[in-house]
Every structure is written in structure tokens, then in C-alpha cells.
Short mmCIF file of C-alpha atoms and ligand atoms in Angstrom, two decimals:
data_model
loop_
_atom_site.label_atom_id
_atom_site.label_comp_id
_atom_site.label_asym_id
_atom_site.label_seq_id
_atom_site.Cartn_x
_atom_site.Cartn_y
_atom_site.Cartn_z
CA UNK A 883 0.21 0.29 0.14
CA UNK A 884 1.19 3.57 -0.92
CA UNK A 885 1.55 5.86 2.06
CA UNK A 886 0.17 9.23 1.56
CA UNK A 887 2.17 11.83 -0.21
CA UNK A 888 3.53 14.11 2.14
CA UNK A 889 6.21 17.44 2.52
CA UNK A 890 8.39 14.62 4.35
CA UNK A 891 11.04 13.88 2.04
CA UNK A 892 10.46 16.33 -0.31
CA UNK A 893 7.19 15.50 -0.23
CA UNK A 894 7.97 12.37 -2.34
CA UNK A 895 7.03 8.89 -1.74
CA UNK A 896 9.03 8.35 1.66
CA UNK A 897 11.67 5.59 1.13
CA UNK A 898 12.70 3.77 -2.18
CA UNK A 899 10.08 3.09 -4.88
CA UNK A 900 11.37 -0.46 -4.64
CA UNK A 901 11.13 -0.53 -0.82
CA UNK A 902 7.73 -2.59 -0.21
CA UNK A 903 9.75 -6.11 0.21
CA UNK A 904 12.57 -5.03 2.11
CA UNK A 905 12.73 -5.37 5.95
CA UNK A 906 15.42 -2.89 6.37
CA UNK A 907 16.91 0.29 4.90
CA UNK A 908 19.71 0.16 2.77
CA UNK A 909 23.38 0.75 4.11
CA UNK A 910 24.42 4.14 3.73
CA UNK A 911 27.89 2.79 1.94
CA UNK A 912 25.60 0.76 -0.74
CA UNK A 913 23.62 3.81 -1.45
CA UNK A 914 27.42 6.02 -1.98
CA UNK A 915 28.30 2.85 -3.87
CA UNK A 916 25.53 2.20 -6.11
CA UNK A 917 24.14 5.90 -7.05
CA UNK A 918 24.59 7.37 -10.43
CA UNK A 919 22.95 10.72 -9.77
CA UNK A 920 26.35 12.14 -9.32
CA UNK A 921 26.96 11.75 -13.03
CA UNK A 922 23.37 11.04 -14.68
CA UNK A 923 21.99 14.36 -13.48
CA UNK A 924 23.28 15.53 -16.80
CA UNK A 925 20.18 13.09 -18.30
CA UNK A 926 17.69 15.33 -16.61
CA UNK A 927 16.27 17.40 -19.95
CA UNK A 928 15.96 13.47 -21.28
CA UNK A 929 14.28 12.25 -18.60
CA UNK A 930 11.75 15.04 -18.54
CA UNK A 931 11.37 14.83 -21.98
CA UNK A 932 10.95 11.09 -22.29
CA UNK A 933 8.37 11.37 -18.73
CA UNK A 934 6.33 14.02 -21.07
CA UNK A 935 5.48 11.78 -24.10
CA UNK A 936 5.28 8.54 -21.92
CA UNK A 937 2.46 10.37 -19.60
CA UNK A 938 0.53 12.01 -22.73
CA UNK A 939 0.50 8.02 -24.20
CA UNK A 940 -0.75 6.77 -20.83
CA UNK A 941 -3.48 9.58 -21.09
CA UNK A 942 -4.25 8.71 -24.78
CA UNK A 943 -4.96 5.08 -23.79
CA UNK A 944 -6.85 5.73 -20.58
CA UNK A 945 -4.23 5.43 -17.77
CA UNK A 946 -4.47 8.78 -17.04
CA UNK A 947 -7.02 11.14 -16.95
CA UNK A 948 -7.08 14.73 -18.49
CA UNK A 949 -6.53 16.23 -15.03
CA UNK A 950 -3.77 13.86 -13.77
CA UNK A 951 -1.90 14.46 -17.39
CA UNK A 952 -2.14 18.35 -16.99
CA UNK A 953 -0.99 18.04 -13.22
CA UNK A 954 1.85 15.92 -14.37
CA UNK A 955 2.86 18.15 -17.53
CA UNK A 956 3.18 21.11 -15.40
CA UNK A 957 5.23 19.27 -12.58
CA UNK A 958 7.61 18.18 -14.98
CA UNK A 959 8.03 21.82 -16.19
CA UNK A 960 8.93 22.66 -12.59
CA UNK A 961 10.65 20.03 -12.27
CA UNK A 962 12.71 21.13 -15.38
CA UNK A 963 13.14 24.49 -14.31
CA UNK A 964 14.19 23.12 -10.66
CA UNK A 965 17.03 21.16 -12.62
CA UNK A 966 17.94 23.85 -14.93
CA UNK A 967 18.54 26.25 -11.83
CA UNK A 968 20.87 23.85 -10.01
CA UNK A 969 18.05 23.97 -7.28
CA UNK A 970 17.28 20.24 -6.96
CA UNK A 971 19.06 19.13 -3.89
CA UNK A 972 20.69 15.49 -5.07
CA UNK A 973 20.46 12.86 -2.59
CA UNK A 974 21.97 9.47 -2.68
CA UNK A 975 19.53 7.77 -1.34
CA UNK A 976 17.34 8.58 -4.48
CA UNK A 977 20.05 7.13 -6.66
CA UNK A 978 19.69 8.20 -9.73
CA UNK A 979 18.08 11.00 -12.17
CA UNK A 980 15.20 8.88 -12.93
CA UNK A 981 13.85 8.52 -9.22
CA UNK A 982 15.11 12.35 -8.65
CA UNK A 983 12.60 13.43 -11.32
CA UNK A 984 9.88 11.36 -9.91
CA UNK A 985 10.53 12.54 -6.51
CA UNK A 986 10.29 16.18 -7.58
CA UNK A 987 7.10 15.07 -9.90
CA UNK A 988 5.13 14.01 -7.21
CA UNK A 989 6.35 16.52 -5.00
CA UNK A 990 4.74 19.35 -7.61
CA UNK A 991 1.90 17.30 -8.80
CA UNK A 992 0.69 15.53 -5.79
CA UNK A 993 -0.98 11.92 -6.23
CA UNK A 994 -0.88 12.19 -10.17
CA UNK A 995 2.59 11.95 -9.89
CA UNK A 996 2.25 8.73 -8.38
CA UNK A 997 1.23 7.01 -12.07
CA UNK A 998 3.88 8.30 -14.15
CA UNK A 999 5.96 5.11 -13.71
CA UNK A 1000 2.94 2.89 -15.10
CA UNK A 1001 3.77 0.62 -17.59
CA UNK A 1002 7.52 1.24 -17.38
CA UNK A 1003 10.80 0.45 -16.04
CA UNK A 1004 13.90 2.42 -15.31
CA UNK A 1005 15.55 0.12 -17.64
CA UNK A 1006 13.87 1.07 -20.22
CA UNK A 1007 13.77 4.68 -19.41
CA UNK A 1008 17.46 4.73 -19.16
CA UNK A 1009 17.61 3.22 -22.67
CA UNK A 1010 15.46 5.98 -23.93
CA UNK A 1011 17.52 8.77 -22.04
CA UNK A 1012 20.65 7.62 -23.62
CA UNK A 1013 19.25 7.28 -27.25
CA UNK A 1014 17.98 10.75 -26.57
CA UNK A 1015 21.42 12.01 -25.44
CA UNK A 1016 23.27 10.81 -28.02
CA UNK A 1017 21.05 11.72 -30.73
CA UNK A 1018 21.29 15.44 -29.28
CA UNK A 1019 24.97 14.65 -28.69
CA UNK A 1020 25.94 13.12 -31.97
CA UNK A 1021 24.13 16.06 -33.58
CA UNK A 1022 26.20 18.87 -31.63
CA UNK A 1023 29.29 16.80 -32.96
CA UNK A 1024 28.14 16.60 -36.43
CA UNK A 1025 27.90 20.43 -36.45
CA UNK A 1026 31.37 20.75 -35.13
CA UNK A 1027 32.94 18.45 -37.63
CA UNK A 1028 31.06 20.15 -40.55
CA UNK A 1029 32.67 23.69 -38.92
CA UNK A 1030 36.04 22.52 -39.25
CA UNK A 1031 35.40 20.97 -42.73
CA UNK A 1032 34.66 24.39 -43.38
CA UNK A 1033 37.60 25.83 -42.07
CA UNK A 1034 40.10 23.00 -43.89
CA UNK A 1035 38.69 23.63 -46.92
CA UNK A 1036 39.04 27.24 -46.47
CA UNK A 1037 42.77 26.67 -45.72
CA UNK A 1038 42.89 24.48 -48.65
CA UNK A 1039 41.83 27.03 -50.89
CA UNK A 1040 43.87 29.67 -49.96
CA UNK A 1041 47.24 27.13 -50.02
CA UNK A 1042 45.92 25.72 -53.40
CA UNK A 1043 48.92 26.91 -55.08
CA UNK A 1044 51.48 26.43 -52.32
CA UNK A 1045 53.57 23.46 -52.94
CA UNK A 1046 54.55 21.00 -50.24
CA UNK A 1047 56.77 18.23 -49.73
CA UNK A 1048 54.69 15.11 -48.60
CA UNK A 1049 55.91 12.24 -46.90
CA UNK A 1050 55.79 8.72 -46.65
CA UNK A 1051 57.55 7.15 -43.35
CA UNK A 1052 58.29 10.73 -42.59
CA UNK A 1053 60.87 10.62 -45.18
CA UNK A 1054 60.43 12.92 -48.43
CA UNK A 1055 58.22 11.45 -51.17
CA UNK A 1056 56.49 13.39 -53.81
CA UNK A 1057 55.52 17.10 -54.16
CA UNK A 1058 51.94 18.03 -53.15
CA UNK A 1059 49.79 21.29 -53.25
CA UNK A 1060 48.64 22.86 -50.12
CA UNK A 1061 45.12 22.18 -51.25
CA UNK A 1062 45.76 18.42 -51.67
CA UNK A 1063 47.05 18.51 -48.07
CA UNK A 1064 44.33 20.41 -46.72
CA UNK A 1065 41.94 18.20 -48.39
CA UNK A 1066 43.05 14.79 -47.69
CA UNK A 1067 42.21 16.21 -43.87
CA UNK A 1068 38.91 17.19 -45.39
CA UNK A 1069 38.15 13.70 -46.96
CA UNK A 1070 39.03 12.32 -43.49
CA UNK A 1071 36.29 14.55 -41.71
CA UNK A 1072 33.87 13.81 -44.26
CA UNK A 1073 33.73 10.24 -43.33
CA UNK A 1074 33.45 11.20 -40.01
CA UNK A 1075 30.74 12.95 -40.93
CA UNK A 1076 29.14 10.19 -42.42
CA UNK A 1077 29.72 7.61 -39.53
CA UNK A 1078 27.94 10.24 -37.42
CA UNK A 1079 24.96 10.43 -39.29
CA UNK A 1080 24.84 6.35 -39.14
CA UNK A 1081 25.24 6.86 -35.27
CA UNK A 1082 21.94 9.00 -35.66
CA UNK A 1083 20.44 6.60 -37.93
CA UNK A 1084 21.28 3.64 -34.98
CA UNK A 1085 19.79 5.37 -32.36
CA UNK A 1086 16.37 5.79 -34.38
CA UNK A 1087 14.28 3.34 -32.52
CA UNK A 1088 12.45 3.94 -29.27
CA UNK A 1089 13.00 1.57 -26.33
CA UNK A 1090 10.29 2.70 -24.31
CA UNK A 1091 7.76 0.11 -23.88
CA UNK A 1092 9.88 -2.95 -23.01
CA UNK A 1093 9.67 -2.23 -19.65
CA UNK A 1094 12.00 -4.23 -17.17
CA UNK A 1095 12.60 -6.44 -19.96
CA UNK A 1096 9.45 -8.02 -20.91
CA UNK A 1097 7.00 -5.27 -21.93
CA UNK A 1098 3.60 -5.09 -19.87
CA UNK A 1099 -0.05 -6.42 -19.62
CA UNK A 1100 -1.43 -2.38 -19.66
CA UNK A 1101 -2.47 -1.48 -22.97
CA UNK A 1102 0.41 1.33 -24.25
CA UNK A 1103 0.89 2.65 -27.61
CA UNK A 1104 4.57 2.33 -28.14
CA UNK A 1105 4.42 3.85 -31.81
CA UNK A 1106 2.99 7.07 -30.72
CA UNK A 1107 5.19 8.01 -28.07
CA UNK A 1108 8.16 6.93 -30.49
CA UNK A 1109 6.56 9.41 -33.10
CA UNK A 1110 6.09 12.00 -30.48
CA UNK A 1111 10.18 12.06 -29.51
CA UNK A 1112 11.07 11.90 -33.11
CA UNK A 1113 12.23 8.49 -33.17
CA UNK A 1114 11.27 6.65 -36.36
CA UNK A 1115 10.00 3.45 -34.77
CA UNK A 1116 10.41 1.27 -31.91
CA UNK A 1117 12.61 -1.24 -30.84
CA UNK A 1118 11.24 -5.16 -31.48
CA UNK A 1119 12.62 -7.32 -28.52
CA UNK A 1120 12.57 -6.18 -24.99
CA UNK A 1121 15.07 -8.67 -23.74
CA UNK A 1122 17.49 -7.31 -25.91
CA UNK A 1123 16.49 -3.66 -25.73
CA UNK A 1124 17.13 -2.86 -21.86
CA UNK A 1125 20.48 -4.18 -22.53
CA UNK A 1126 21.43 -2.92 -25.73
CA UNK A 1127 23.82 -0.22 -26.07
CA UNK A 1128 25.29 -1.03 -29.65
CA UNK A 1129 23.99 2.68 -30.58
CA UNK A 1130 26.49 4.01 -28.06
CA UNK A 1131 29.30 1.83 -28.90
CA UNK A 1132 28.59 2.98 -32.36
CA UNK A 1133 28.88 6.55 -31.49
CA UNK A 1134 31.97 6.16 -29.01
CA UNK A 1135 33.51 4.30 -32.12
CA UNK A 1136 32.89 7.28 -34.29
CA UNK A 1137 34.45 9.51 -31.89
CA UNK A 1138 37.37 7.44 -31.43
CA UNK A 1139 38.28 7.52 -35.01
CA UNK A 1140 37.31 11.23 -35.20
CA UNK A 1141 40.12 11.63 -32.50
CA UNK A 1142 42.66 9.25 -34.43
CA UNK A 1143 42.50 11.92 -37.43
CA UNK A 1144 42.70 14.57 -35.32
CA UNK A 1145 45.60 12.99 -33.26
CA UNK A 1146 47.74 12.41 -36.40
CA UNK A 1147 47.01 15.95 -37.60
CA UNK A 1148 48.28 17.26 -34.58
CA UNK A 1149 51.28 15.19 -34.67
CA UNK A 1150 52.07 16.27 -38.17
CA UNK A 1151 51.57 19.97 -36.86
CA UNK A 1152 53.77 19.40 -33.77
CA UNK A 1153 56.35 18.04 -35.78
CA UNK A 1154 56.39 20.62 -38.68
CA UNK A 1155 56.20 23.10 -36.36
CA UNK A 1156 59.79 22.21 -34.80
CA UNK A 1157 62.66 24.59 -35.48
CA UNK A 1158 64.27 21.34 -37.44
CA UNK A 1159 61.00 21.17 -39.87
CA UNK A 1160 59.85 25.13 -39.35
CA UNK A 1161 56.76 24.51 -41.88
CA UNK A 1162 54.34 25.50 -40.01
CA UNK A 1163 53.66 28.42 -37.68
CA UNK A 1164 50.74 29.17 -35.17
CA UNK A 1165 50.25 32.09 -33.74
CA UNK A 1166 50.95 33.17 -30.26
CA UNK A 1167 47.76 33.39 -29.21
CA UNK A 1168 47.53 29.56 -29.58
CA UNK A 1169 50.78 28.90 -27.94
CA UNK A 1170 51.75 28.35 -24.53
CA UNK A 1171 54.97 29.20 -22.85
CA UNK A 1172 57.14 27.63 -20.39
CA UNK A 1173 57.80 28.43 -16.60
CA UNK A 1174 61.10 27.85 -16.75
CA UNK A 1175 62.57 28.43 -20.24
CA UNK A 1176 62.06 31.80 -21.64
CA UNK A 1177 62.60 31.15 -24.92
CA UNK A 1178 59.56 28.39 -25.46
CA UNK A 1179 56.80 28.48 -27.47
CA UNK A 1180 55.08 25.32 -26.91
CA UNK A 1181 52.00 23.95 -29.32
CA UNK A 1182 50.33 22.45 -26.11
CA UNK A 1183 46.65 22.78 -27.60
CA UNK A 1184 47.93 20.24 -30.46
CA UNK A 1185 49.99 17.82 -27.98
CA UNK A 1186 46.36 18.00 -25.86
CA UNK A 1187 44.21 16.93 -28.71
CA UNK A 1188 46.84 13.99 -29.29
CA UNK A 1189 46.87 13.19 -25.76
CA UNK A 1190 42.85 13.24 -25.29
CA UNK A 1191 42.57 10.99 -28.02
CA UNK A 1192 43.90 8.39 -25.96
CA UNK A 1193 41.06 9.40 -23.11
CA UNK A 1194 38.41 8.97 -25.78
CA UNK A 1195 39.84 5.59 -26.92
CA UNK A 1196 39.76 4.56 -23.53
CA UNK A 1197 36.12 5.55 -22.96
CA UNK A 1198 35.12 3.30 -26.03
CA UNK A 1199 37.38 0.60 -24.45
CA UNK A 1200 35.89 0.60 -21.08
CA UNK A 1201 32.30 0.27 -23.00
CA UNK A 1202 33.35 -2.72 -24.91
CA UNK A 1203 34.60 -4.29 -22.06
CA UNK A 1204 31.67 -3.74 -19.67
CA UNK A 1205 29.43 -5.04 -22.47
CA UNK A 1206 31.01 -8.08 -23.18
CA UNK A 1207 30.54 -10.66 -20.51
CA UNK A 1208 26.77 -9.36 -19.64
CA UNK A 1209 23.99 -11.68 -20.02
CA UNK A 1210 20.56 -10.71 -21.38
CA UNK A 1211 18.57 -7.58 -20.68
CA UNK A 1212 19.29 -4.89 -17.75
CA UNK A 1213 22.45 -5.83 -15.34
CA UNK A 1214 23.41 -3.06 -13.15
CA UNK A 1215 26.95 -2.69 -14.77
CA UNK A 1216 25.09 -0.59 -17.26
CA UNK A 1217 25.10 2.34 -15.04
CA UNK A 1218 28.79 2.36 -15.53
CA UNK A 1219 28.26 3.33 -19.14
CA UNK A 1220 27.42 7.24 -18.91
CA UNK A 1221 30.54 8.51 -17.41
CA UNK A 1222 32.87 7.20 -20.65
CA UNK A 1223 29.96 8.56 -22.98
CA UNK A 1224 29.88 11.99 -21.11
CA UNK A 1225 33.74 12.17 -21.03
CA UNK A 1226 34.15 11.29 -24.72
CA UNK A 1227 31.50 13.99 -25.58
CA UNK A 1228 33.23 16.46 -23.80
CA UNK A 1229 36.84 15.70 -24.75
CA UNK A 1230 35.75 15.15 -28.72
CA UNK A 1231 33.92 18.59 -28.33
CA UNK A 1232 36.67 20.56 -26.97
CA UNK A 1233 39.38 19.12 -29.46
CA UNK A 1234 37.10 19.87 -32.48
CA UNK A 1235 37.18 23.53 -31.32
CA UNK A 1236 40.82 23.44 -30.75
CA UNK A 1237 41.74 22.05 -33.95
CA UNK A 1238 39.58 24.63 -35.78
CA UNK A 1239 41.29 27.49 -34.26
CA UNK A 1240 44.64 26.10 -35.30
CA UNK A 1241 43.53 25.60 -38.94
CA UNK A 1242 42.48 29.03 -39.22
CA UNK A 1243 45.36 30.86 -37.37
CA UNK A 1244 47.80 28.25 -38.61
CA UNK A 1245 50.34 29.70 -41.67
CA UNK A 1246 53.09 28.01 -43.66
CA UNK A 1247 56.56 28.95 -43.48
CA UNK A 1248 56.83 29.48 -46.95
CA UNK A 1249 60.14 30.55 -47.49
CA UNK A 1250 61.53 27.71 -45.78
CA UNK A 1251 59.20 25.23 -47.62
CA UNK A 1252 60.93 26.77 -50.75
CA UNK A 1253 64.38 26.40 -49.46
CA UNK A 1254 63.59 22.54 -48.64
CA UNK A 1255 61.94 22.14 -51.99
CA UNK A 1256 65.43 23.25 -53.53
CA UNK A 1257 67.45 20.78 -52.16
CA UNK A 1258 65.60 17.62 -52.48
CA UNK A 1259 65.05 14.73 -54.39
CA UNK A 1260 61.44 14.58 -54.62
CA UNK A 1261 61.06 14.25 -58.45
CA UNK A 1262 62.90 10.95 -58.66
CA UNK A 1263 59.21 9.29 -59.59
CA UNK A 1264 58.66 11.75 -62.09
CA UNK A 1265 61.86 11.28 -63.85
CA UNK A 1266 61.12 7.45 -63.67
CA UNK A 1267 57.57 8.43 -65.15
CA UNK A 1268 59.07 10.19 -68.15
CA UNK A 1269 61.45 7.50 -68.98
CA UNK A 1270 58.11 5.26 -69.29
CA UNK A 1271 57.00 8.00 -71.85
CA UNK A 1272 60.38 7.61 -73.55
CA UNK A 1273 59.65 3.57 -73.89
CA UNK A 1274 61.57 2.32 -70.67
CA UNK A 1275 60.04 -0.51 -68.90
CA UNK A 1276 59.03 0.91 -65.32
CA UNK A 1277 61.17 -1.71 -63.26
CA UNK A 1278 64.09 -0.62 -65.43
CA UNK A 1279 63.35 3.36 -65.45
CA UNK A 1280 62.99 2.48 -61.52
CA UNK A 1281 66.71 1.04 -60.97
CA UNK A 1282 68.04 4.01 -63.53
CA UNK A 1283 66.83 6.82 -61.64
CA UNK A 1284 68.01 5.12 -58.10
CA UNK A 1285 71.36 5.17 -59.74
CA UNK A 1286 71.23 8.67 -61.20
CA UNK A 1287 69.71 9.80 -57.58
CA UNK A 1288 72.92 8.18 -55.95
CA UNK A 1289 75.09 9.48 -58.39
CA UNK A 1290 73.84 13.13 -57.90
CA UNK A 1291 74.52 12.75 -54.33
CA UNK A 1292 77.64 12.10 -54.58
CA UNK A 1293 78.24 14.93 -56.96
CA UNK A 1294 75.96 16.95 -54.57
CA UNK A 1295 73.81 18.04 -57.14
CA UNK A 1296 70.30 18.45 -57.40
CA UNK A 1297 68.05 16.49 -59.78
CA UNK A 1298 66.90 19.24 -61.83
CA UNK A 1299 70.72 20.32 -62.26
CA UNK A 1300 71.83 17.27 -63.48
CA UNK A 1301 73.96 18.19 -66.90
CA UNK A 1302 72.58 16.08 -69.98
CA UNK A 1303 76.08 14.12 -70.10
CA UNK A 1304 75.67 12.77 -66.62
CA UNK A 1305 71.89 11.56 -67.25
CA UNK A 1306 73.63 10.13 -70.62
CA UNK A 1307 75.70 7.64 -68.22
CA UNK A 1308 72.72 6.27 -66.88
CA UNK A 1309 70.17 6.38 -70.16
CA UNK A 1310 70.35 7.47 -73.74
CA UNK A 1311 66.89 8.42 -73.95
CA UNK A 1312 66.80 11.81 -71.99
CA UNK A 1313 66.44 14.73 -74.66
CA UNK A 1314 68.88 17.51 -74.39
CA UNK A 1315 67.94 20.04 -71.58
CA UNK A 1316 65.94 17.39 -69.89
CA UNK A 1317 66.76 18.27 -66.16
CA UNK A 1318 65.96 21.75 -66.74
CA UNK A 1319 62.04 20.56 -67.50
CA UNK A 1320 61.94 19.38 -63.85
CA UNK A 1321 60.02 21.31 -61.34
CA UNK A 1322 57.97 20.54 -58.24
CA UNK A 1323 55.05 22.76 -59.51
CA UNK A 1324 54.66 21.10 -63.11
CA UNK A 1325 55.04 17.88 -61.13
CA UNK A 1326 51.84 18.48 -59.33
CA UNK A 1327 50.04 20.11 -62.33
CA UNK A 1328 50.93 16.95 -64.25
CA UNK A 1329 48.86 14.88 -61.72
CA UNK A 1330 45.43 16.03 -62.73
CA UNK A 1331 43.67 12.55 -62.69
CA UNK A 1332 40.97 12.40 -60.11
CA UNK A 1333 42.29 12.00 -56.63
CA UNK A 1334 45.61 13.43 -57.82
CA UNK A 1335 46.91 17.05 -56.54
CA UNK A 1336 46.95 19.35 -59.36
CA UNK A 1337 45.65 22.39 -58.00
CA UNK A 1338 42.92 22.54 -60.49
CA UNK A 1339 41.36 18.77 -59.93
CA UNK A 1340 41.91 19.28 -55.55
CA UNK A 1341 39.87 22.80 -56.34
CA UNK A 1342 37.30 21.20 -58.02
CA UNK A 1343 37.01 18.65 -55.24
CA UNK A 1344 37.36 21.09 -52.35
CA UNK A 1345 34.56 22.79 -53.62
CA UNK A 1346 32.76 19.19 -54.13
CA UNK A 1347 32.99 18.66 -50.46
CA UNK A 1348 31.85 21.73 -49.67
CA UNK A 1349 28.64 21.65 -51.50
CA UNK A 1350 28.18 18.07 -50.32
CA UNK A 1351 28.38 19.33 -46.61
CA UNK A 1352 26.89 23.04 -46.69
CA UNK A 1353 24.46 22.39 -49.49
CA UNK A 1354 25.69 25.71 -51.79
CA UNK A 1355 28.17 26.63 -53.92
CA UNK A 1356 31.79 27.40 -51.96
CA UNK A 1357 32.00 30.62 -50.58
CA UNK A 1358 35.00 31.10 -52.75
CA UNK A 1359 33.48 30.73 -56.12
CA UNK A 1360 30.88 33.79 -54.55
CA UNK A 1361 34.24 35.81 -54.72
CA UNK A 1362 34.06 36.52 -50.79
CA UNK A 1363 37.63 35.37 -50.19
CA UNK A 1364 38.76 36.90 -53.60
CA UNK A 1365 40.22 34.60 -56.06
CA UNK A 1366 43.94 35.89 -55.36
CA UNK A 1367 43.83 33.12 -52.79
CA UNK A 1368 46.94 35.23 -51.05
CA UNK A 1369 47.91 33.15 -47.33
CA UNK A 1370 45.56 35.25 -44.76
CA UNK A 1371 48.03 35.91 -41.65
N1 LIG B 405 20.49 4.07 -12.64
C1 LIG B 405 20.32 2.95 -13.64
C2 LIG B 405 21.88 3.06 -14.76
O1 LIG B 405 21.92 4.13 -14.97
C3 LIG B 405 19.03 3.14 -13.77
C4 LIG B 405 18.59 1.83 -14.33
C5 LIG B 405 18.66 1.06 -13.00
N2 LIG B 405 17.81 -0.17 -12.86
C6 LIG B 405 17.56 -0.84 -12.01
N3 LIG B 405 16.53 -1.64 -12.16
N4 LIG B 405 18.29 -0.94 -10.94
O2 LIG B 405 21.45 2.02 -15.63
#
């Protein structure tokens, strides 16, 4: 039998909602160990949103009167206002966000509030809250990824003509354009964006109505709740649903991979901004100093993006390890899923913001890059391909150019300055004045096939990505940035 609602205990039901069959109250240490309110309070909006939809459904099927529904709805408004202003006292004896919302609802709505948990369990309730949270958070991260894509495309357009050395194994490989370089990261981010859309799709079914694990005998209408909450349908098996965190694992996977992309990029710029590489510069507003060494300017934001990647992968890992030993349906272990989720979302949002500042604020040290380009063997592959054009099988051309490179090194000459007579020592097909035709810019322009680095090809691709993400022609075609493409600094 339910005791009357009083002001005691915040006016809500005294004791636990599940206390009926217990002979003594819970040990304080057990309460402290089992509570989740200290972190799941973050789900209060989702919990209240879900409760509103659930209550409306209960009224539609006749389990609540119109009067009770309006008491519950206005009570939930008050509970939301209370939580938004931080005005709710959080109590470990009320365990979690679901019980806090219910207790406060009963306080505001009176006896009608005692009916909110009809045909519902905290098991399907938390499954709902988490889906709502993941959908909102994934949407927000998506917008941030798109902003970073926009900044990356702008940088690519700005540096579309700049020739950069590109690396494999961190060894100089072939020249590319700046547009191609940024375009590479834009492609990665575009895949991240697509994965996040997939996350939204995978969280699109409503779990409410699964009850504790096996539904309810009461005449609920699951589809209408799902529709009201913006889901595309309902889940099909309660025993599966209440223990299903696949949508969360998908999200953490997408976030981990996104961070892996940012981390590699951050690492590259940490390296490229060293005195030794000297290719990238970040403005002072994005650098930090040393408390001891007066000369230092450190790229801490990039290092922290790299470092925080470990954290997000850890969040993903802890979720998978949490799930791997669970039998069907709800197990309390699942309560441990939330902190990993929240931490990953916060960490990724912060990292995306930092990376966007870095892309917007960075500049290439064009003088240093020109110096690097003037002393490289980056065009060796071009020479081999020219020999192919002259009828030499590629494998032979590769060997010939390998010998030419070794020869140039012993004579301390660049490939571009090798005299005809030296080239003739290795192959008689080189036309006169051949070496002078070599240039990094020409090398890049000649690789104009789809997926190649030629500025024209790249600008087309950058524009196509812009169109795909923002649904309109790229801003540089509107002339806002001008066509001059001079590095903004
Ligand atoms: N705080 C719990 C969680 O986060 C809510 C579900 C609790 N269900 C239960 N039967 N104890 O998972």
C-alpha cells in the first residue's frame, strides 16, 4: 500500500520506490556505492522529455485522466526549471536521475505523479534517455565537424597553389599542393561526418515500452510515443533492448576514429612546427610558454588533442569491456556506461574547437618550404615516369633513376641541375636539356587525374565537398575570399 504523499522526503514517497519487500533500509555505504545521480543528473532534460511523452501516451490509452495528465505536465515543467537552475538537492538515497525526477514530480504534481511510472521501468527509461542524449550529442558533434571541414576547405583553397613536400615514413616522397594536403584531412572528416549520420540512424528506434525486460500487460501505444519523440520506429524485443548499448558503442567508435584523425594531424603539426622542420607556424594566441625556459613557445593545444585521443579510445574501450560479459537484458553494470559517454563527448567537442582554431590560425612558412624544395629528390618518381613515356619499362626506369639519385648525391647536385652528360651515363633516351624541365610545381600540375594533387583538380574536389556538406556553392566561388588565394595571416 502506498503511503500518503507528505512534505516529508521532499513531499515524495517516503523511502525507495522499490522498498515494499525490504525489511530494513539500505546501508549508507551501499547507497554511496550504487548511486549514479552524481553523473546521470546530466540526463535530466532527456528524462523529463521522455516522461512527458510517456505521460501523454498514458492519457491517450486511458491510464491517466486529462486532469492527471495536466498536473503531471505542469509538474514536469517545474522539475525541469528546478534542475536547470541547479535548485534540486541531489541525494544518494534517491539513487539516480529517474528517481529524482519522479520524486520531485510527486512533490509538484501530488498523487497524479504516482502514476508516471505506469508501464515503465528504469531499464527502458534509461535506454531512452541515453538514445535521446546520443542523438543530441551526435548532432552537436556533427555541426562541429562540419565547421572544422569548412575551415579545412578554406585553408585548402588559400594554399591551393603552394607546393609542399609530402612524406611517406616521414621521409620526403613527392611534391603535392597545399590544397591537396588540407583536402586529405577534409576527406577524413567527411567520413567522420558520415559515420556520425550512421550513429543517428542507429539510435533511431524508441526503447520505451520494453518495461523491465518483457513489456507490460497494460494497453500501451509504443508507436505514438516513438513518433512524438522523433524516433522512426520502436525496438522489437525488450529482452534485447534494455541491455542494448550498440548505438552508444557506434557513437564512441565514431568519436574514437575522429580523434585518431585529429591526433595524427596534431602530431604532424607538432613536428612541422619544430625548428628542424620549420614548415608550420601557429600564432602566439594559440601557443603556451615554459615556466622556466624563457625562449619556449609550445604547441600544447596540439599535444593535448593528441593526448586526449587516448582518453576517448579509453572511453570506447571501457564501454566494450563493460558490455562483453553481460547476459541478456538489464544488468547494473550498465550504469557504468554514462561517464565514458559524457567524457568522450566533452573531450571531442573541445578538441574539435581547438583544431578549428589551429587550422584557422596556422600559416605555412613559405620561405622554409621553398628552401626544402630546392634541395630534394622529390622528383625522382617523375623522372622514372618520363622514362616510361620514352619507352622504358617502369621497373628498369626505377633502377636507372635510383642510380641517378645516388650519382647526384655523390656530386652534391640536385636532380634538376644534372647536366645532360651525367644523365646520358645512365640512359641514352633523355632529350637534351631534360633536367631543366623538372620542377615541383609542374610535377604537381601534371598529376591532374581524379584523386591527384593538381590545383585545378583539388579546387574542384574542395568545392564538391563544400557543396556536399553545406548544400551550396563554395564561398570562394562567390568571391567572398577573392580569387587571389594569398595566404591570410
Ligand atoms: N541508474 C541506473 C542506470 O544508470 C538506472 C536503471 C536502474 N535499474 C535498476 N533496475 N536498478 O543504469
